[in-house]
GROMACS .gro file of C-alpha atoms in nm:
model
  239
    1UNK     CA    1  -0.559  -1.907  -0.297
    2UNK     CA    2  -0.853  -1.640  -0.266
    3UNK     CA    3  -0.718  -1.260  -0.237
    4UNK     CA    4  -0.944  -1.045  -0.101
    5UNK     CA    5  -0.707  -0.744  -0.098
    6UNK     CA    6  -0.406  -0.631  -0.280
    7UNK     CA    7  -0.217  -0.352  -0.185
    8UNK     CA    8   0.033  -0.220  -0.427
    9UNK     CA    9   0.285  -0.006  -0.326
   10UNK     CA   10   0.591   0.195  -0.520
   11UNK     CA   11   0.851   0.047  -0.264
   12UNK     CA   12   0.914  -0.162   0.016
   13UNK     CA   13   0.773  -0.022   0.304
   14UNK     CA   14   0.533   0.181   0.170
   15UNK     CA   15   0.202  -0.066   0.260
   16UNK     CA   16   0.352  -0.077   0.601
   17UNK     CA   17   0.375   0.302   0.669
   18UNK     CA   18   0.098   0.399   0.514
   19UNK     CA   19  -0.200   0.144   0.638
   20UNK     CA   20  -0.006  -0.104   0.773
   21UNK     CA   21  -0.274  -0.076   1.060
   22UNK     CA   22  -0.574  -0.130   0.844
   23UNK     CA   23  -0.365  -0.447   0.672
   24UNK     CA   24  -0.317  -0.622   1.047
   25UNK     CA   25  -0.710  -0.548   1.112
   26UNK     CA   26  -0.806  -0.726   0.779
   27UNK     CA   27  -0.579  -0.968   0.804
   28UNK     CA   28  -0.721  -1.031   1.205
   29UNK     CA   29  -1.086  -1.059   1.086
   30UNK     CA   30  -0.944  -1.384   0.825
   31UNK     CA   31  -0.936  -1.199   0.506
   32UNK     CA   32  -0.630  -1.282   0.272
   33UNK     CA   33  -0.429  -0.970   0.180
   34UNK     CA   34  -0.135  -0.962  -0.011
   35UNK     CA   35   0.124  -0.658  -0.085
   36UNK     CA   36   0.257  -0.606  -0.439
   37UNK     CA   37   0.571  -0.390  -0.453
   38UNK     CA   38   0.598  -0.224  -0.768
   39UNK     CA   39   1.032  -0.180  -0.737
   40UNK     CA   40   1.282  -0.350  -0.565
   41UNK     CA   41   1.377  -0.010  -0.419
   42UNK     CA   42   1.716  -0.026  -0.570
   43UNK     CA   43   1.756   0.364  -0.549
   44UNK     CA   44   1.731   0.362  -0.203
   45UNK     CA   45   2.008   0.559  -0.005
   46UNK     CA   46   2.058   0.301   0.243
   47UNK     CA   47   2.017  -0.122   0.285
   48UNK     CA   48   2.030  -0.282  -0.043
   49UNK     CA   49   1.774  -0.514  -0.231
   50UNK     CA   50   1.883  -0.819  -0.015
   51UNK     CA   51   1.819  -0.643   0.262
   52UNK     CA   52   1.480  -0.491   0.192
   53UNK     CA   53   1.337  -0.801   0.031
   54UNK     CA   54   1.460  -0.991   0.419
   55UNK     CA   55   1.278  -0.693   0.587
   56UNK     CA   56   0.963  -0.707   0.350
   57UNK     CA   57   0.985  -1.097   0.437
   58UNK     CA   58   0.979  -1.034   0.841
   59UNK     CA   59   0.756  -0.712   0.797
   60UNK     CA   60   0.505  -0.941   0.615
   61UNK     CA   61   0.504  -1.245   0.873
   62UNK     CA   62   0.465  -0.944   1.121
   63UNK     CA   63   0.170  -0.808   0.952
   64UNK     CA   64   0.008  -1.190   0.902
   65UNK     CA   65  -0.058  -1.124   0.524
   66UNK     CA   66  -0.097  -1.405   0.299
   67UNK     CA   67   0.091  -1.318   0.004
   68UNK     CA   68   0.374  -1.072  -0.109
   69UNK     CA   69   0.493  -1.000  -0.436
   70UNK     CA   70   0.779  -0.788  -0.628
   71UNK     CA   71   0.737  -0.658  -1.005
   72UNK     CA   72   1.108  -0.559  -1.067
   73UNK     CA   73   0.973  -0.235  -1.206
   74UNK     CA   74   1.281   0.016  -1.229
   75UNK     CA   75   1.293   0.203  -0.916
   76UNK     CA   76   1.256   0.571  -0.987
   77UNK     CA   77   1.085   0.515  -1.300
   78UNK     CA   78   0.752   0.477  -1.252
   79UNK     CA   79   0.497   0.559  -1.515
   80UNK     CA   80   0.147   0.486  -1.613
   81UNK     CA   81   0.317   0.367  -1.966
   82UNK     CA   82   0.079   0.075  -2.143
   83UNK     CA   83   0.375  -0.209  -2.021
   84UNK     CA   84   0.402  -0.119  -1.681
   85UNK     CA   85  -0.013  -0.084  -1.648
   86UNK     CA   86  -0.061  -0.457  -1.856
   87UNK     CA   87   0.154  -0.607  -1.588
   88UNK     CA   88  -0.042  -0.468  -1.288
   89UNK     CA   89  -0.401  -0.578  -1.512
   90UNK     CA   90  -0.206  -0.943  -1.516
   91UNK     CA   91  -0.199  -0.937  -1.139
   92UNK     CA   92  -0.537  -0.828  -1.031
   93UNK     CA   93  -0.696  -1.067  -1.286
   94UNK     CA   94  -0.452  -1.327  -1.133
   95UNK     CA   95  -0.590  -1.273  -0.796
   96UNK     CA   96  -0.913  -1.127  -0.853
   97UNK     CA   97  -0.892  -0.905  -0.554
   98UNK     CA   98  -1.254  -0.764  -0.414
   99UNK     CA   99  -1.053  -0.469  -0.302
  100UNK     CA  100  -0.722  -0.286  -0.406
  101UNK     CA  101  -0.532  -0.035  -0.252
  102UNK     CA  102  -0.289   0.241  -0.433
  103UNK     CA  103  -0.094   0.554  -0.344
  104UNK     CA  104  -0.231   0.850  -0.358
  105UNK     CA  105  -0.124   1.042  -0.667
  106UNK     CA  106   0.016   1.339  -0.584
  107UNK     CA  107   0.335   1.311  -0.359
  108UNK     CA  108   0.679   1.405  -0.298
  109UNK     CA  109   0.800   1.122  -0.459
  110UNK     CA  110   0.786   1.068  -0.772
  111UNK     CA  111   0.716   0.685  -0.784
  112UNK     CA  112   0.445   0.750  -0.567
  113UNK     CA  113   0.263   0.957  -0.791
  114UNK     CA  114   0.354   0.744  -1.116
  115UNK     CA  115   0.201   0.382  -0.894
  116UNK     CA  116  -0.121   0.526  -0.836
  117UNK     CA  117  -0.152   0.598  -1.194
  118UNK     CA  118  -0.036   0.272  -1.303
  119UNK     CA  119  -0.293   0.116  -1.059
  120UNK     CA  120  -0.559   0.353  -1.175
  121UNK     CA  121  -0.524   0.258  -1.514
  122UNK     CA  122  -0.492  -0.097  -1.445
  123UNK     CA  123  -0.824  -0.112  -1.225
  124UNK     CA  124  -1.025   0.026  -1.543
  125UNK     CA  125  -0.856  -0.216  -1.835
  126UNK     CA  126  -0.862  -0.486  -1.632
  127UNK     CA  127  -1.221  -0.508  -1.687
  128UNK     CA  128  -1.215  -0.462  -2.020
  129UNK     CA  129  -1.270  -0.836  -2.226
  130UNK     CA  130  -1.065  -0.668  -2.525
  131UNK     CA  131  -0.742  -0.596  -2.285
  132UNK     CA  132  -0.589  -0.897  -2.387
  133UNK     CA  133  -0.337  -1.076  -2.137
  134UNK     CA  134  -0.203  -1.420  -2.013
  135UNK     CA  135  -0.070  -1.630  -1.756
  136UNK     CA  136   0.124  -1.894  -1.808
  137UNK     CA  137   0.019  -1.888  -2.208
  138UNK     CA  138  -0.302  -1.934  -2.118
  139UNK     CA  139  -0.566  -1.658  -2.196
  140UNK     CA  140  -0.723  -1.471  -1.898
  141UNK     CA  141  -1.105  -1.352  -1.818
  142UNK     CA  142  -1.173  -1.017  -1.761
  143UNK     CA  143  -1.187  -0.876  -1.403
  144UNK     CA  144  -1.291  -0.586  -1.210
  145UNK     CA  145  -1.272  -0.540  -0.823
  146UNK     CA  146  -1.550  -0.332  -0.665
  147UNK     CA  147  -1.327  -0.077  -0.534
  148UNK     CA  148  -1.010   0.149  -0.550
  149UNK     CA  149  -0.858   0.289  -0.252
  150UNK     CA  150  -0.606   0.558  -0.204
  151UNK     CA  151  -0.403   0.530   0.133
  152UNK     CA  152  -0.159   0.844   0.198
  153UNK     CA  153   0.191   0.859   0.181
  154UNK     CA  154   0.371   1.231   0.275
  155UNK     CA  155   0.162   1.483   0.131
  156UNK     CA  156  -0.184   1.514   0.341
  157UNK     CA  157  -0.497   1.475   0.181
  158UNK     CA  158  -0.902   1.497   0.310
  159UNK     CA  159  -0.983   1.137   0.393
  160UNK     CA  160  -1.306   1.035   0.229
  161UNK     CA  161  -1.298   0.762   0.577
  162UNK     CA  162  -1.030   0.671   0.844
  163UNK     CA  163  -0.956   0.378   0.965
  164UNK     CA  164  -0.968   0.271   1.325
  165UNK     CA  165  -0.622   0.105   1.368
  166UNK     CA  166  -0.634   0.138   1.796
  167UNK     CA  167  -0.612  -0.245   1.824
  168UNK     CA  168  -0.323  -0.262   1.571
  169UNK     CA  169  -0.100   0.037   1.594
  170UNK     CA  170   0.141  -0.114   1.806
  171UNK     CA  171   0.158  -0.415   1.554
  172UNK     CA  172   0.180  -0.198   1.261
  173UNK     CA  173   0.494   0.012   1.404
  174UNK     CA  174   0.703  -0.334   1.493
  175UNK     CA  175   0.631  -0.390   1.057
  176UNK     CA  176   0.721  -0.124   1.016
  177UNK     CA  177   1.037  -0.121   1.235
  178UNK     CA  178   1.132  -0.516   1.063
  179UNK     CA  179   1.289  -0.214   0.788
  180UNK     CA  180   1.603  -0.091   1.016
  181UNK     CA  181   1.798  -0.033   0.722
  182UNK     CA  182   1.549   0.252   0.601
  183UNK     CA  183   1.443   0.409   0.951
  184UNK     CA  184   1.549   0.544   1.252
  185UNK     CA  185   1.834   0.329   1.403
  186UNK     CA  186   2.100   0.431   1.623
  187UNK     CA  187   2.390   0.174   1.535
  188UNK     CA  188   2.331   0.266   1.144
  189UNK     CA  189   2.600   0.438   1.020
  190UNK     CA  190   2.460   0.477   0.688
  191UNK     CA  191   2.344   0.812   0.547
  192UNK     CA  192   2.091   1.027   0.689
  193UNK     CA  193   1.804   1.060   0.531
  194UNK     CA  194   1.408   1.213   0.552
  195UNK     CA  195   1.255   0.859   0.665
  196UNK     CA  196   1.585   0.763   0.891
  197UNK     CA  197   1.539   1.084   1.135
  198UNK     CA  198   1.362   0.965   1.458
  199UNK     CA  199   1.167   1.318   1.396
  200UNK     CA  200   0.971   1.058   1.117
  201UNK     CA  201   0.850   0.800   1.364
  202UNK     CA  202   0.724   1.060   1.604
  203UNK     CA  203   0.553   1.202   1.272
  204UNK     CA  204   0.408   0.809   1.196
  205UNK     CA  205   0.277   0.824   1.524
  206UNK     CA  206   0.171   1.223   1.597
  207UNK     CA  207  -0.029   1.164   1.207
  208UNK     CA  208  -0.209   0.822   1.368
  209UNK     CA  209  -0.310   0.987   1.688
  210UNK     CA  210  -0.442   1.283   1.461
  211UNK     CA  211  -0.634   1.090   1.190
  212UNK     CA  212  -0.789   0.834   1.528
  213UNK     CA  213  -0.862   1.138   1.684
  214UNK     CA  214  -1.103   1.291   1.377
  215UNK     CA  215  -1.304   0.969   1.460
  216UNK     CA  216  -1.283   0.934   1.882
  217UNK     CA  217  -1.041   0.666   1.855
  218UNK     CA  218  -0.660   0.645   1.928
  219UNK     CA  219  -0.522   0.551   1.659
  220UNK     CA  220  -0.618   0.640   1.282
  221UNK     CA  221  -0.509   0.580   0.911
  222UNK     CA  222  -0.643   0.802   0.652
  223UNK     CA  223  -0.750   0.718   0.301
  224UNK     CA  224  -0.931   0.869  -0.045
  225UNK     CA  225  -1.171   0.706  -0.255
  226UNK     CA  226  -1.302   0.886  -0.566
  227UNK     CA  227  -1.603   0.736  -0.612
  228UNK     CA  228  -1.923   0.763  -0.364
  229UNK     CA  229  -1.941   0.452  -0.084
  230UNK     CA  230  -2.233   0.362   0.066
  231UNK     CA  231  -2.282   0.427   0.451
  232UNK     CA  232  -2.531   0.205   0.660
  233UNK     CA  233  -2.643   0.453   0.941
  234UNK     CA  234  -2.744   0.135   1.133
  235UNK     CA  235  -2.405   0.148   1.230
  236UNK     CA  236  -2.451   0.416   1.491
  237UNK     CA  237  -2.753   0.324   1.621
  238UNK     CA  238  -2.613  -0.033   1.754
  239UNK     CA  239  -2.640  -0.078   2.096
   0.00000   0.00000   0.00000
């Protein structure tokens, strides 16, 4: 199967909060996306890894994507250390993703901060013929995709473009949602914790009407590259 897209993400979840939007309108237009979770999210204060991996399982059928993953990294230990970064290189030359998608690296988690390094790191060596790995004993080829993207997790940051998720908010929310052990739910009578308050869903939604509204749309998701892309102005003259 062709990948076009892989987004990696620290935890379950954290695809679907953070552009689970932008994944829907990909996914809508017939490219193949899959999600890589980096942990299990065995720390977690509530559910437990059965339960997320059912949730990731009904999140992803919600969000159409073709393929989901899970790297049994340790969950709170997350580092850009030269095992952790060879199994993420393994992956993208697996799939040979055009595109790939990482946390932003500076967050109030922890994990956050250490994935996007690990994916960082991985995006550069995976292009690299001397990085040596296999798959299924067999040698791979070197592999590059054409971009790195940063999507946003808690801590803001200025988008270098936003994406217009108006036609897939709703969609995105209901994936996100498919996680009741981790959110807001009334009948829970688990723990309270920052992501289970129903003050964070207004937040999901307040930060999507913000980031649409920065571009005239409704709904918005926000997200850093650090490299220059190109912009055709033909865009805006259409019509």
């Amino acid at each position: 199967m062709i990948i076009d897209v892989i987004v990696f993400a620290a935890h379950p979840d954290d695809a679907e909060l953070s552009m689970g939007g932008t994944i829907k309108s990909l996914a809508d237009k017939g490219y193949n996306i899959a999600i890589i979770d980096l942990t299990q999210g065995e720390l977690g204060t509530r559910g437990s890894v059965e339960k997320r991996y059912s949730e990731a399982k009904k999140a992803s059928e919600i969000l159409g994507i073709a393929l989901r993953e899970n790297m049994r990294m340790p969950d709170g230990k997350l580092e850009a250390n030269e095992l952790f970064v060879r199994q993420i290189v393994t992956k993208i030359r697996e799939h040979r993703p055009k595109i790939i998608f990482g946390p932003y690296f500076n967050d109030r988690h922890p994990d956050h901060i250490g994935a996007g390094m690990i994916v960082k790191k991985a995006m550069f060596f995976s292009g690299l013929p001397k990085v040596i790995t296999e798959l299924d004993n067999k040698p791979q080829e070197a592999f590059r995709p054409e971009k790195l993207f940063y999507y946003m997790q808690t801590y803001e940051v200025t988008p270098s473009f936003i994406s217009d998720i108006s036609a897939t908010y709703e969609v995105k929310m209901k994936a996100v949602a498919a996680y009741d052990s981790q959110f807001f739910n009334p009948e829970s009578e688990e723990p309270e914790t920052f992501i289970s308050k129903l003050n964070f869903t207004k937040y999901l939604e307040a930060r999507a009407k913000y980031y649409g509204f920065k571009i005239g749309k409704d709904y918005g998701e926000p997200f850093f590259t650090e490299e220059a892309v190109e912009l055709d102005l033909s865009y805006f003259l259409k019509g």
